[in-house]
Amino acid sequence: MQFPASPASPASPASPASPASPASPAATVSTVAPPPVHAPADARFFHYAGARAPERQRRIDANGVGLAVYEWGAADAPPVLLVHGALDFARTFDVFAPLIADAGFRVVSYDQRGHGDSAHAALYGWVADERDLLAVADAVTRAPIPAIGHSKGGSLLIHAIEALPHRFTRFACIDGMPFRSPHPDTAMHEKRYMSPEIISNWLNHRHTAASAQRKPSPLQDIARRRARLNPRLSHDWLCYLVTQGAQHDADGWRWKLDPAIRPGGFGPMRSRWMTDRLPGFPVPLLALFSTIAEPMGWDCTYEDLVPYLPPSARGLAMADTGHFIHIERPRETADLVIDFLRT
Amino acid sequence: MTEFLPHGRIRLALHRLQPARAPGAHPLLLLHALGESHAAHPAFSYAQWPGAVHALDFTGHGDSTIPAGGGYSCEVLMGDVDIALAHIGPATVCGRGLGAYIALLIAGGRPDRVLGAILLDGPGMAGSCAASTPYIPLVDTTQPAPPDPFAIAELATDARPPEYAAHFARLASQRSHLPRPITVCTREQPPWLQAVVDVLGGAPVDPANAWRMYASALPQPVPA
């Protein structure tokens, strides 16, 4: 299916999606949202040096789940798909994406289901995330396109590109490459990730997930909590993220992320199985790796993965970077990616 | 009688197929296979069970909610069963095909609530494993539902690595008070089930014998 792009319009805070309410195909996001009520002291956080809102926003229907789609750059420029990581949202690319767009690309990103302004779904799963990703790609073009993915977004793209290599031309992976440990007893890893306590807590969460609500907080408090996951990112940047990824009501700010989504995932760690297939990865690959371990990272290094990269791939360990390489070093990362896309 | 239980944004249908015939006997919870519903369980197979007999419709099947846009996993279906067990109390769980894999997961995940898991043949037994070619199933949304075509597509290819299944078998063996918490009664034995049999040992058991064995099982003692 194809969805036409909405007319160019200035970006604005979009209305949060109603839980489990599918959006109509190609519904245009309101561009005249009322200004949120917030503390005057918070006003400065609505702007961040180098950050630029997307030129276009719209919604698409991904099999009944409404997804918020964002575009930077000229509408007739060659498209590139940009996929965010777990617990993030497209507007975390507000500095990085414009740099790619200004090099002559139409950068298309979206909020994954349950994230940002996309609809909260009844179910969340790896294949559903991949199908959503393909729905966004289809809404842009049915021709093969290049893609950029960070973290879980990179991991999703690795699997999607291996499944549908004819759909993609090249792939820039920003710290999005998981690793299958060579430990001979893989059950040891299942013990770690699927301990009785973890299983029990996950099942307990299923009993209350539908009624869970996020705790309201002042803007800077919610940013400080986020810093536990993003310890290397500046307070001002995290406050800016709150203005884009959270919503404000009478009680304070709350992340838009569906409270039913728990960090860390659950079930077989299928992302690690990709390692063995990397030598046969079917499209040109640029793989950027962080060098400083972080809570949101993959717990693996460039040295772990480099023996598995195909000969044509370019792998690069970015000195003194944490998991969010493109946020810590937007210019350097963008230059590498632009050079790769133009090759 | 059918009751509807909330599981997140899903409304699960739990059917009572038969009332308890003996006071104090614990219930039997039947889990259908891929694409089936509570109607899949023949009455003769459970008629002699002394406790109440319940049958759950998994998410996207039977009378349970069909969600938009898929997102199925066997872990979510394990959550379905956990919701049902919280409602009916500790029970013996008997699953067909896909339901057999879910019975294994819940036996390892909630050994205090599962008074034996019986694994039977049925559709959707194998799933996929790490060595399977990456695949994003195309879903024909024009198909009539239930069952949800997304459920068919996603649960037929759901990842069931052998070492992962073996881990749940070990959890059940180590944490259940029953000497044999899982009984395999299947002819079909995909890689995940072979790994489970390797952990549990023993030859396949006739289902009737498994049901007789679990019918008299007592709940796990509560620590003093």
Coordinates of C-alpha atoms in Angstrom, one line a residue:
Chain A
M1 CA 0.0 0.0 0.0
Q2 CA 1.1 3.6 -0.6
F3 CA 0.4 6.6 1.5
P4 CA 0.9 10.1 0.0
A5 CA 3.0 12.5 1.9
S6 CA 1.2 15.3 3.6
P7 CA 1.9 18.9 2.5
A8 CA 4.9 20.6 3.9
S9 CA 4.1 22.2 7.2
P10 CA 5.9 23.4 10.3
A11 CA 6.3 20.8 12.9
S12 CA 4.5 21.2 16.2
P13 CA 3.9 19.1 19.3
A14 CA 1.4 16.5 18.1
S15 CA -1.6 15.3 20.0
P16 CA -0.8 12.0 21.8
A17 CA -2.3 9.0 20.2
S18 CA -5.2 7.4 22.0
P19 CA -4.4 4.0 23.4
A20 CA -5.3 1.2 21.0
S21 CA -7.0 3.5 18.6
P22 CA -6.0 2.9 15.0
A23 CA -5.4 6.0 13.0
S24 CA -6.9 6.5 9.6
P25 CA -4.5 6.1 6.7
A26 CA -2.4 9.1 5.9
A27 CA -4.2 11.3 8.5
T28 CA -2.3 14.5 8.8
V29 CA -1.1 15.5 12.2
S30 CA -2.5 18.8 13.5
T31 CA -0.1 21.5 12.9
V32 CA -1.8 24.1 15.1
A33 CA -1.6 22.5 18.5
P34 CA -2.2 24.8 21.5
P35 CA 0.9 25.6 23.4
P36 CA 1.4 23.3 26.4
V37 CA 0.8 24.7 29.8
H38 CA 4.2 24.6 31.6
A39 CA 6.3 26.4 34.1
P40 CA 7.8 29.6 32.6
A41 CA 11.2 28.4 33.7
D42 CA 10.8 25.4 31.4
A43 CA 10.4 27.6 28.3
R44 CA 14.2 27.6 27.5
F45 CA 14.1 23.8 27.1
F46 CA 11.8 23.9 24.1
H47 CA 14.9 24.8 22.1
Y48 CA 18.3 23.2 21.8
A49 CA 21.3 24.4 19.8
G50 CA 21.4 22.6 16.5
A51 CA 18.0 20.9 17.0
R52 CA 15.5 21.4 14.1
A53 CA 11.9 20.1 14.1
P54 CA 11.0 17.9 11.1
E55 CA 9.7 19.8 8.0
R56 CA 6.8 17.4 7.7
Q57 CA 4.7 15.2 10.0
R58 CA 1.9 12.8 9.2
R59 CA 0.4 9.6 10.4
I60 CA 0.2 6.3 8.5
D61 CA -1.8 3.2 9.3
A62 CA 0.3 0.1 9.9
N63 CA -2.3 -2.7 9.9
G64 CA -4.5 -0.8 12.3
V65 CA -1.8 0.8 14.4
G66 CA -1.3 4.5 13.8
L67 CA 2.3 5.6 13.4
A68 CA 3.7 9.1 13.6
V69 CA 6.0 9.8 10.7
Y70 CA 8.5 12.7 10.4
E71 CA 10.5 14.0 7.6
W72 CA 13.5 16.3 7.3
G73 CA 14.8 17.6 4.0
A74 CA 13.3 18.3 0.6
A75 CA 10.3 16.1 -0.3
D76 CA 11.8 15.3 -3.7
A77 CA 15.3 14.4 -2.4
P78 CA 16.4 10.8 -2.3
P79 CA 14.9 9.1 0.8
V80 CA 16.7 7.4 3.6
L81 CA 14.9 5.6 6.5
L82 CA 16.1 6.4 10.0
V83 CA 15.0 4.1 12.8
H84 CA 15.3 4.9 16.6
G85 CA 16.1 2.6 19.4
A86 CA 14.2 1.1 22.4
L87 CA 12.4 3.6 24.6
D88 CA 13.4 6.4 22.2
F89 CA 11.3 8.3 19.6
A90 CA 12.0 10.0 16.3
R91 CA 12.5 13.4 17.7
T92 CA 15.7 12.2 19.4
F93 CA 17.1 12.7 15.9
D94 CA 16.4 16.5 15.9
V95 CA 20.1 17.3 15.7
F96 CA 21.4 14.4 13.7
A97 CA 18.6 14.1 11.1
P98 CA 18.9 17.7 9.8
L99 CA 22.6 17.2 9.2
I100 CA 21.8 14.3 6.9
A101 CA 18.9 16.2 5.3
D102 CA 21.1 19.2 4.6
A103 CA 23.4 17.0 2.6
G104 CA 20.6 16.5 0.1
F105 CA 18.5 13.6 1.6
R106 CA 14.9 13.2 2.5
V107 CA 15.2 11.7 6.0
V108 CA 12.2 9.7 7.1
S109 CA 11.8 8.6 10.6
Y110 CA 8.9 7.4 12.8
D111 CA 7.9 6.6 16.3
Q112 CA 7.7 2.9 16.8
R113 CA 4.4 1.6 18.1
G114 CA 3.9 2.6 21.7
H115 CA 6.6 5.2 21.5
G116 CA 6.4 9.0 21.0
D117 CA 3.2 10.0 19.2
S118 CA 2.4 6.6 17.7
A119 CA -0.5 4.6 19.0
H120 CA -0.3 2.4 22.0
A121 CA -0.9 -1.2 20.8
A122 CA -2.4 -4.2 22.5
L123 CA 0.7 -6.3 21.6
Y124 CA 4.4 -5.5 21.1
G125 CA 6.7 -7.8 19.3
W126 CA 9.8 -8.0 17.1
V127 CA 8.1 -9.0 13.9
A128 CA 5.3 -6.5 14.4
D129 CA 8.0 -3.8 14.8
E130 CA 9.6 -5.0 11.6
R131 CA 6.2 -4.9 9.8
D132 CA 5.6 -1.4 11.1
L133 CA 9.1 -0.4 9.8
L134 CA 8.2 -1.8 6.3
A135 CA 4.9 0.0 6.4
V136 CA 6.8 3.3 6.8
A137 CA 9.2 2.4 4.1
D138 CA 6.3 1.5 1.8
A139 CA 4.7 4.8 2.5
V140 CA 7.8 6.5 1.2
T141 CA 8.6 4.3 -1.8
R142 CA 8.4 0.8 -3.1
A143 CA 11.9 1.1 -4.5
P144 CA 14.9 -0.1 -2.5
I145 CA 16.1 2.6 -0.1
P146 CA 19.1 3.1 2.2
A147 CA 18.5 2.9 6.0
I148 CA 20.1 4.1 9.2
G149 CA 19.4 2.5 12.5
H150 CA 20.4 3.2 16.1
S151 CA 20.4 0.5 18.8
K152 CA 17.3 -1.6 18.6
G153 CA 16.5 0.3 15.3
G154 CA 19.7 -1.1 13.9
S155 CA 19.0 -4.6 15.1
L156 CA 15.5 -4.5 13.6
L157 CA 17.0 -3.3 10.3
I158 CA 19.7 -6.1 10.3
H159 CA 16.9 -8.7 10.5
A160 CA 14.6 -6.9 8.1
I161 CA 17.4 -6.5 5.5
E162 CA 18.4 -10.2 5.9
A163 CA 14.8 -11.1 5.3
L164 CA 14.1 -8.7 2.4
P165 CA 17.5 -7.7 0.9
H166 CA 15.8 -6.5 -2.3
R167 CA 14.1 -3.8 -0.3
F168 CA 17.3 -1.9 0.9
T169 CA 20.3 -0.5 -0.8
R170 CA 22.7 0.1 2.1
F171 CA 22.7 0.3 5.8
A172 CA 24.4 2.5 8.4
C173 CA 24.3 0.9 11.8
I174 CA 24.9 3.2 14.8
D175 CA 25.7 1.0 17.8
G176 CA 22.9 -1.3 16.7
M177 CA 24.7 -4.6 16.4
P178 CA 24.1 -7.1 19.0
F179 CA 26.5 -10.0 19.6
R180 CA 26.1 -13.7 20.2
S181 CA 28.5 -14.6 22.9
P182 CA 30.7 -17.5 22.0
H183 CA 30.1 -19.0 25.4
P184 CA 29.6 -22.7 24.8
D185 CA 26.7 -23.0 27.3
T186 CA 24.2 -20.6 25.8
A187 CA 21.7 -21.7 28.5
M188 CA 23.9 -19.7 30.9
H189 CA 22.7 -16.6 29.1
E190 CA 19.1 -17.7 29.3
K191 CA 19.6 -18.1 33.0
R192 CA 20.8 -14.5 33.2
Y193 CA 18.1 -13.0 31.1
M194 CA 15.3 -15.4 32.1
S195 CA 15.8 -15.9 35.8
P196 CA 12.8 -17.0 37.9
E197 CA 12.6 -13.5 39.3
I198 CA 12.6 -11.9 35.9
I199 CA 9.9 -14.2 34.6
S200 CA 7.8 -13.7 37.7
N201 CA 8.1 -10.0 37.6
W202 CA 7.2 -9.9 33.9
L203 CA 4.1 -12.0 34.5
N204 CA 3.1 -9.9 37.4
H205 CA 3.4 -6.8 35.2
R206 CA 1.0 -8.3 32.7
H207 CA -1.7 -8.3 35.4
T208 CA -1.5 -4.5 35.8
A209 CA -0.1 -3.3 32.5
A210 CA -3.4 -2.0 31.2
S211 CA -4.0 0.3 34.1
A212 CA -0.4 1.5 34.6
Q213 CA 0.3 5.2 34.4
R214 CA 3.5 7.1 34.2
K215 CA 4.4 9.2 37.2
P216 CA 4.0 13.0 36.6
S217 CA 7.0 15.1 37.3
P218 CA 8.5 18.5 36.8
L219 CA 10.3 18.7 33.5
Q220 CA 13.8 18.8 35.0
D221 CA 13.0 15.9 37.3
I222 CA 11.9 13.6 34.5
A223 CA 15.1 14.6 32.6
R224 CA 17.2 13.6 35.6
R225 CA 15.5 10.2 35.8
R226 CA 16.2 9.7 32.1
A227 CA 19.9 10.5 32.8
R228 CA 20.1 7.2 34.6
L229 CA 19.7 5.5 31.2
N230 CA 21.6 8.3 29.3
P231 CA 24.3 9.3 31.8
R232 CA 26.6 10.8 29.1
L233 CA 23.9 13.1 27.6
S234 CA 23.7 16.7 28.8
H235 CA 20.9 17.9 31.1
D236 CA 19.8 20.5 28.6
W237 CA 19.5 17.9 25.9
L238 CA 17.5 15.6 28.1
C239 CA 15.2 18.4 29.1
Y240 CA 14.7 19.2 25.3
L241 CA 13.8 15.5 24.8
V242 CA 11.2 15.8 27.6
T243 CA 9.5 18.6 25.6
Q244 CA 9.3 16.3 22.6
G245 CA 8.8 12.9 24.1
A246 CA 6.6 13.7 27.1
Q247 CA 3.3 15.4 27.4
H248 CA 2.2 17.9 30.0
D249 CA -1.0 17.9 32.0
A250 CA -2.3 19.5 35.2
D251 CA -0.1 17.2 37.3
G252 CA 3.2 17.6 35.3
W253 CA 5.2 15.9 32.6
R254 CA 4.8 12.2 31.7
W255 CA 6.7 10.3 28.9
K256 CA 4.4 9.3 26.1
L257 CA 5.9 5.9 26.0
D258 CA 3.2 3.2 26.7
P259 CA 3.5 2.2 30.3
A260 CA 2.8 -1.4 29.2
I261 CA 6.3 -1.5 27.6
R262 CA 8.9 -2.7 30.0
P263 CA 12.6 -1.9 29.4
G264 CA 14.9 -4.8 28.5
G265 CA 12.5 -7.0 26.5
F266 CA 11.5 -10.5 27.4
G267 CA 11.7 -13.8 25.7
P268 CA 14.4 -15.4 23.5
M269 CA 17.2 -12.9 22.8
R270 CA 16.8 -13.3 19.0
S271 CA 18.9 -10.3 18.3
R272 CA 22.1 -12.1 19.3
W273 CA 21.5 -14.8 16.7
M274 CA 22.2 -12.3 13.9
T275 CA 25.9 -12.5 14.6
D276 CA 26.4 -15.7 12.7
R277 CA 24.7 -14.3 9.6
L278 CA 26.7 -11.1 9.5
P279 CA 29.4 -12.5 7.1
G280 CA 26.7 -12.8 4.5
F281 CA 25.0 -9.5 5.1
P282 CA 23.5 -8.6 1.7
V283 CA 24.0 -4.8 1.3
P284 CA 26.9 -2.4 1.9
L285 CA 27.3 -1.9 5.6
L286 CA 28.7 0.9 7.8
A287 CA 28.9 -0.2 11.4
L288 CA 29.7 2.4 14.1
F289 CA 30.5 1.2 17.6
S290 CA 30.6 3.0 20.9
T291 CA 33.6 2.5 23.1
I292 CA 32.2 3.4 26.5
A293 CA 29.8 0.9 28.2
E294 CA 26.4 2.4 29.1
P295 CA 23.1 1.1 30.6
M296 CA 21.3 1.1 27.2
G297 CA 24.2 -0.4 25.3
W298 CA 24.7 -3.9 23.9
D299 CA 27.4 -5.0 26.3
C300 CA 29.7 -5.8 23.4
T301 CA 32.5 -4.1 21.5
Y302 CA 33.8 -3.5 18.0
E303 CA 36.5 -6.1 18.7
D304 CA 33.7 -8.7 19.4
L305 CA 31.9 -8.1 16.1
V306 CA 34.7 -7.3 13.7
P307 CA 35.5 -10.9 12.9
Y308 CA 31.9 -11.4 11.7
L309 CA 31.6 -8.3 9.5
P310 CA 31.6 -9.0 5.8
P311 CA 34.8 -8.0 3.9
S312 CA 33.0 -5.1 2.2
A313 CA 31.8 -3.6 5.4
R314 CA 33.3 -0.6 7.1
G315 CA 33.5 -1.0 10.9
L316 CA 34.6 1.9 13.1
A317 CA 35.0 2.2 16.9
M318 CA 34.2 5.8 17.8
A319 CA 36.7 6.8 20.5
D320 CA 35.2 8.1 23.8
T321 CA 31.6 7.7 22.8
G322 CA 28.7 6.0 24.7
H323 CA 25.7 4.2 23.1
F324 CA 24.2 7.4 21.7
I325 CA 27.1 8.2 19.3
H326 CA 24.9 10.3 17.0
I327 CA 23.9 12.5 19.9
E328 CA 27.3 12.9 21.5
R329 CA 29.0 13.4 18.1
P330 CA 26.3 14.5 15.6
R331 CA 28.6 16.2 13.1
E332 CA 31.2 13.5 13.0
T333 CA 28.6 10.7 12.8
A334 CA 26.6 12.5 10.1
D335 CA 29.7 13.0 8.0
L336 CA 30.5 9.3 8.1
V337 CA 27.0 8.4 7.2
I338 CA 26.7 11.0 4.4
D339 CA 30.0 9.8 2.9
F340 CA 28.7 6.2 3.1
L341 CA 25.3 7.1 1.5
R342 CA 27.0 8.9 -1.3
T343 CA 29.5 6.1 -2.1
Chain B
M1 CA -20.2 -20.9 31.0
T2 CA -17.8 -18.3 29.6
E3 CA -16.0 -15.6 31.7
F4 CA -14.0 -12.7 30.3
L5 CA -10.7 -11.8 32.0
P6 CA -8.6 -8.7 31.2
H7 CA -5.1 -9.2 30.1
G8 CA -3.7 -5.8 29.3
R9 CA -5.8 -4.4 26.5
I10 CA -7.1 -7.9 25.6
R11 CA -10.3 -9.6 26.9
L12 CA -9.6 -13.3 27.3
A13 CA -12.4 -15.8 27.1
L14 CA -12.2 -18.6 29.7
H15 CA -14.8 -21.3 29.2
R16 CA -15.8 -23.8 31.9
L17 CA -16.4 -27.0 30.0
Q18 CA -17.3 -29.1 33.0
P19 CA -18.0 -28.5 36.7
A20 CA -16.0 -30.3 39.4
R21 CA -17.2 -33.8 40.1
A22 CA -15.2 -34.3 43.3
P23 CA -15.0 -31.8 46.1
G24 CA -11.5 -30.4 46.6
A25 CA -10.2 -31.7 43.3
H26 CA -8.1 -29.1 41.5
P27 CA -9.0 -27.8 38.0
L28 CA -7.7 -28.7 34.6
L29 CA -6.9 -25.9 32.2
L30 CA -6.9 -26.9 28.5
L31 CA -4.9 -24.9 26.0
H32 CA -5.7 -25.2 22.3
A33 CA -3.3 -25.3 19.4
L34 CA -2.5 -22.7 16.7
G35 CA -5.7 -21.4 15.0
E36 CA -8.0 -23.4 17.3
S37 CA -10.2 -22.4 20.1
H38 CA -11.8 -24.0 23.3
A39 CA -13.9 -26.1 20.9
A40 CA -10.9 -28.1 19.9
H41 CA -10.9 -30.3 23.0
P42 CA -13.0 -33.5 22.7
A43 CA -15.2 -34.1 25.7
F44 CA -14.2 -37.7 26.0
S45 CA -10.6 -36.6 26.7
Y46 CA -11.4 -34.7 29.9
A47 CA -14.7 -36.3 31.0
Q48 CA -13.1 -38.3 33.8
W49 CA -11.2 -35.3 35.3
P50 CA -12.4 -35.0 38.9
G51 CA -12.1 -31.2 39.2
A52 CA -13.5 -28.4 37.1
V53 CA -12.4 -28.3 33.4
H54 CA -11.6 -24.9 31.8
A55 CA -10.5 -24.1 28.3
L56 CA -8.8 -20.8 27.5
D57 CA -9.0 -19.0 24.1
F58 CA -5.6 -17.4 23.6
T59 CA -5.4 -13.8 22.5
G60 CA -6.6 -13.5 18.9
H61 CA -8.4 -16.9 19.0
G62 CA -11.9 -18.1 19.7
D63 CA -13.9 -15.5 21.7
S64 CA -10.9 -13.5 22.9
T65 CA -10.0 -10.1 21.6
I66 CA -8.4 -9.8 18.2
P67 CA -5.8 -6.9 18.6
A68 CA -4.8 -4.6 15.7
G69 CA -1.6 -5.1 13.9
G70 CA -0.3 -8.3 15.5
G71 CA 2.7 -8.5 17.9
Y72 CA 2.1 -12.0 19.1
S73 CA 4.7 -14.0 21.0
C74 CA 4.5 -17.2 23.0
E75 CA 5.5 -15.2 26.0
V76 CA 2.3 -13.1 25.7
L77 CA 0.3 -16.3 25.5
M78 CA 2.1 -17.5 28.7
G79 CA 0.8 -14.3 30.2
D80 CA -2.7 -15.3 29.0
V81 CA -2.4 -18.6 30.9
D82 CA -1.1 -16.8 34.0
I83 CA -4.2 -14.6 34.0
A84 CA -6.4 -17.6 33.8
L85 CA -4.5 -19.4 36.6
A86 CA -4.8 -16.4 38.8
H87 CA -8.6 -16.7 38.3
I88 CA -9.1 -20.4 38.8
G89 CA -6.2 -21.2 41.1
P90 CA -3.5 -23.8 40.8
A91 CA -4.3 -26.2 38.0
T92 CA -3.0 -29.0 35.8
V93 CA -2.4 -27.5 32.3
C94 CA -2.8 -29.5 29.2
G95 CA -1.8 -28.0 25.8
R96 CA -2.1 -29.1 22.2
G97 CA 0.6 -28.1 19.6
L98 CA 1.3 -24.4 20.2
G99 CA -0.5 -24.8 23.5
A100 CA 2.0 -27.5 24.5
Y101 CA 4.8 -25.0 24.1
I102 CA 2.9 -22.5 26.2
A103 CA 2.2 -25.2 28.8
L104 CA 6.0 -25.7 29.1
L105 CA 6.6 -22.0 29.5
I106 CA 4.1 -21.6 32.3
A107 CA 5.2 -24.7 34.0
G108 CA 8.7 -23.2 34.2
G109 CA 7.5 -19.7 34.9
R110 CA 4.9 -20.4 37.6
P111 CA 5.8 -23.8 39.1
D112 CA 3.7 -23.0 42.2
R113 CA 0.6 -22.6 40.1
V114 CA 1.0 -25.5 37.7
L115 CA 0.1 -28.9 39.1
G116 CA 1.6 -30.7 36.1
A117 CA 1.8 -29.8 32.4
I118 CA 0.7 -32.3 29.8
L119 CA 2.1 -31.7 26.2
L120 CA 0.0 -33.2 23.4
D121 CA 0.3 -33.2 19.6
G122 CA -1.4 -30.4 17.6
P123 CA -1.0 -27.6 15.1
G124 CA 1.8 -25.0 15.6
M125 CA 4.1 -27.3 17.6
A126 CA 7.4 -26.5 16.0
G127 CA 7.8 -22.7 15.6
S128 CA 11.2 -21.6 14.4
C129 CA 14.7 -21.5 15.9
A130 CA 17.9 -19.5 15.7
A131 CA 19.0 -21.3 12.6
S132 CA 15.9 -20.4 10.6
T133 CA 16.2 -18.0 7.8
P134 CA 15.0 -14.5 8.8
Y135 CA 11.4 -14.2 7.7
I136 CA 8.8 -11.5 8.0
P137 CA 5.5 -13.3 7.3
L138 CA 3.1 -11.6 4.9
V139 CA -0.4 -11.4 6.5
D140 CA -3.5 -11.7 4.5
T141 CA -5.8 -9.4 6.5
T142 CA -8.8 -10.2 4.3
Q143 CA -9.0 -13.7 5.9
P144 CA -12.0 -14.1 8.2
A145 CA -11.2 -14.0 11.9
P146 CA -11.0 -15.5 14.4
P147 CA -8.4 -16.7 14.4
D148 CA -6.5 -13.5 13.8
P149 CA -4.4 -14.0 10.6
F150 CA -1.5 -12.1 12.4
A151 CA -1.6 -14.8 15.1
I152 CA -1.4 -17.6 12.6
A153 CA 1.5 -15.9 10.7
E154 CA 3.5 -14.8 13.8
L155 CA 3.0 -17.8 16.1
A156 CA 3.7 -20.3 13.3
T157 CA 7.2 -18.8 13.1
D158 CA 7.7 -17.7 16.7
A159 CA 11.3 -18.4 17.9
R160 CA 11.6 -21.4 20.1
P161 CA 15.3 -22.1 20.6
P162 CA 16.0 -25.5 22.1
E163 CA 18.2 -24.1 24.9
Y164 CA 15.5 -21.7 25.8
A165 CA 12.9 -24.4 26.0
A166 CA 15.3 -26.6 28.0
H167 CA 15.8 -23.7 30.4
F168 CA 12.1 -23.6 31.2
A169 CA 12.1 -27.4 31.6
R170 CA 14.9 -27.1 34.1
L171 CA 13.1 -24.3 36.0
A172 CA 10.0 -26.6 36.3
S173 CA 12.1 -29.5 37.4
Q174 CA 14.0 -27.6 40.0
R175 CA 11.2 -25.5 41.4
S176 CA 8.1 -27.6 41.2
H177 CA 7.2 -29.8 44.2
L178 CA 6.0 -32.5 41.8
P179 CA 8.4 -35.3 41.0
R180 CA 7.5 -35.0 37.3
P181 CA 6.1 -31.6 36.6
I182 CA 6.0 -32.0 32.8
T183 CA 4.8 -35.0 30.8
V184 CA 5.5 -35.2 27.1
C185 CA 2.8 -37.2 25.2
T186 CA 3.7 -36.2 21.7
R187 CA 4.8 -38.1 18.6
E188 CA 6.0 -34.9 16.9
Q189 CA 9.2 -33.7 18.6
P190 CA 10.7 -30.5 17.1
P191 CA 14.1 -29.4 18.3
W192 CA 12.8 -27.5 21.2
L193 CA 10.8 -30.5 22.5
Q194 CA 13.8 -32.8 22.0
A195 CA 15.8 -30.5 24.2
V196 CA 13.0 -30.7 26.8
V197 CA 12.9 -34.5 26.7
D198 CA 16.7 -34.5 27.1
V199 CA 16.3 -32.5 30.3
L200 CA 13.4 -34.4 31.7
G201 CA 14.3 -37.9 30.6
G202 CA 11.8 -40.8 30.2
A203 CA 9.8 -42.2 27.4
P204 CA 6.6 -40.6 26.0
V205 CA 3.6 -41.2 28.2
D206 CA 0.0 -42.0 27.2
P207 CA -2.1 -38.9 27.9
A208 CA -4.7 -40.9 30.0
N209 CA -1.9 -42.0 32.3
A210 CA -0.6 -38.4 32.6
W211 CA -4.0 -37.1 33.5
R212 CA -4.5 -39.8 36.1
M213 CA -1.1 -39.0 37.6
Y214 CA -1.8 -35.3 37.9
A215 CA -5.5 -35.6 39.0
S216 CA -4.3 -36.5 42.5
A217 CA -1.5 -34.0 42.7
L218 CA -1.7 -31.8 45.7
P219 CA -0.9 -28.0 45.7
Q220 CA 2.6 -26.9 46.5
P221 CA 2.9 -26.6 50.3
V222 CA 3.1 -23.0 51.5
P223 CA 6.3 -22.3 53.3
A224 CA 5.8 -21.9 57.1

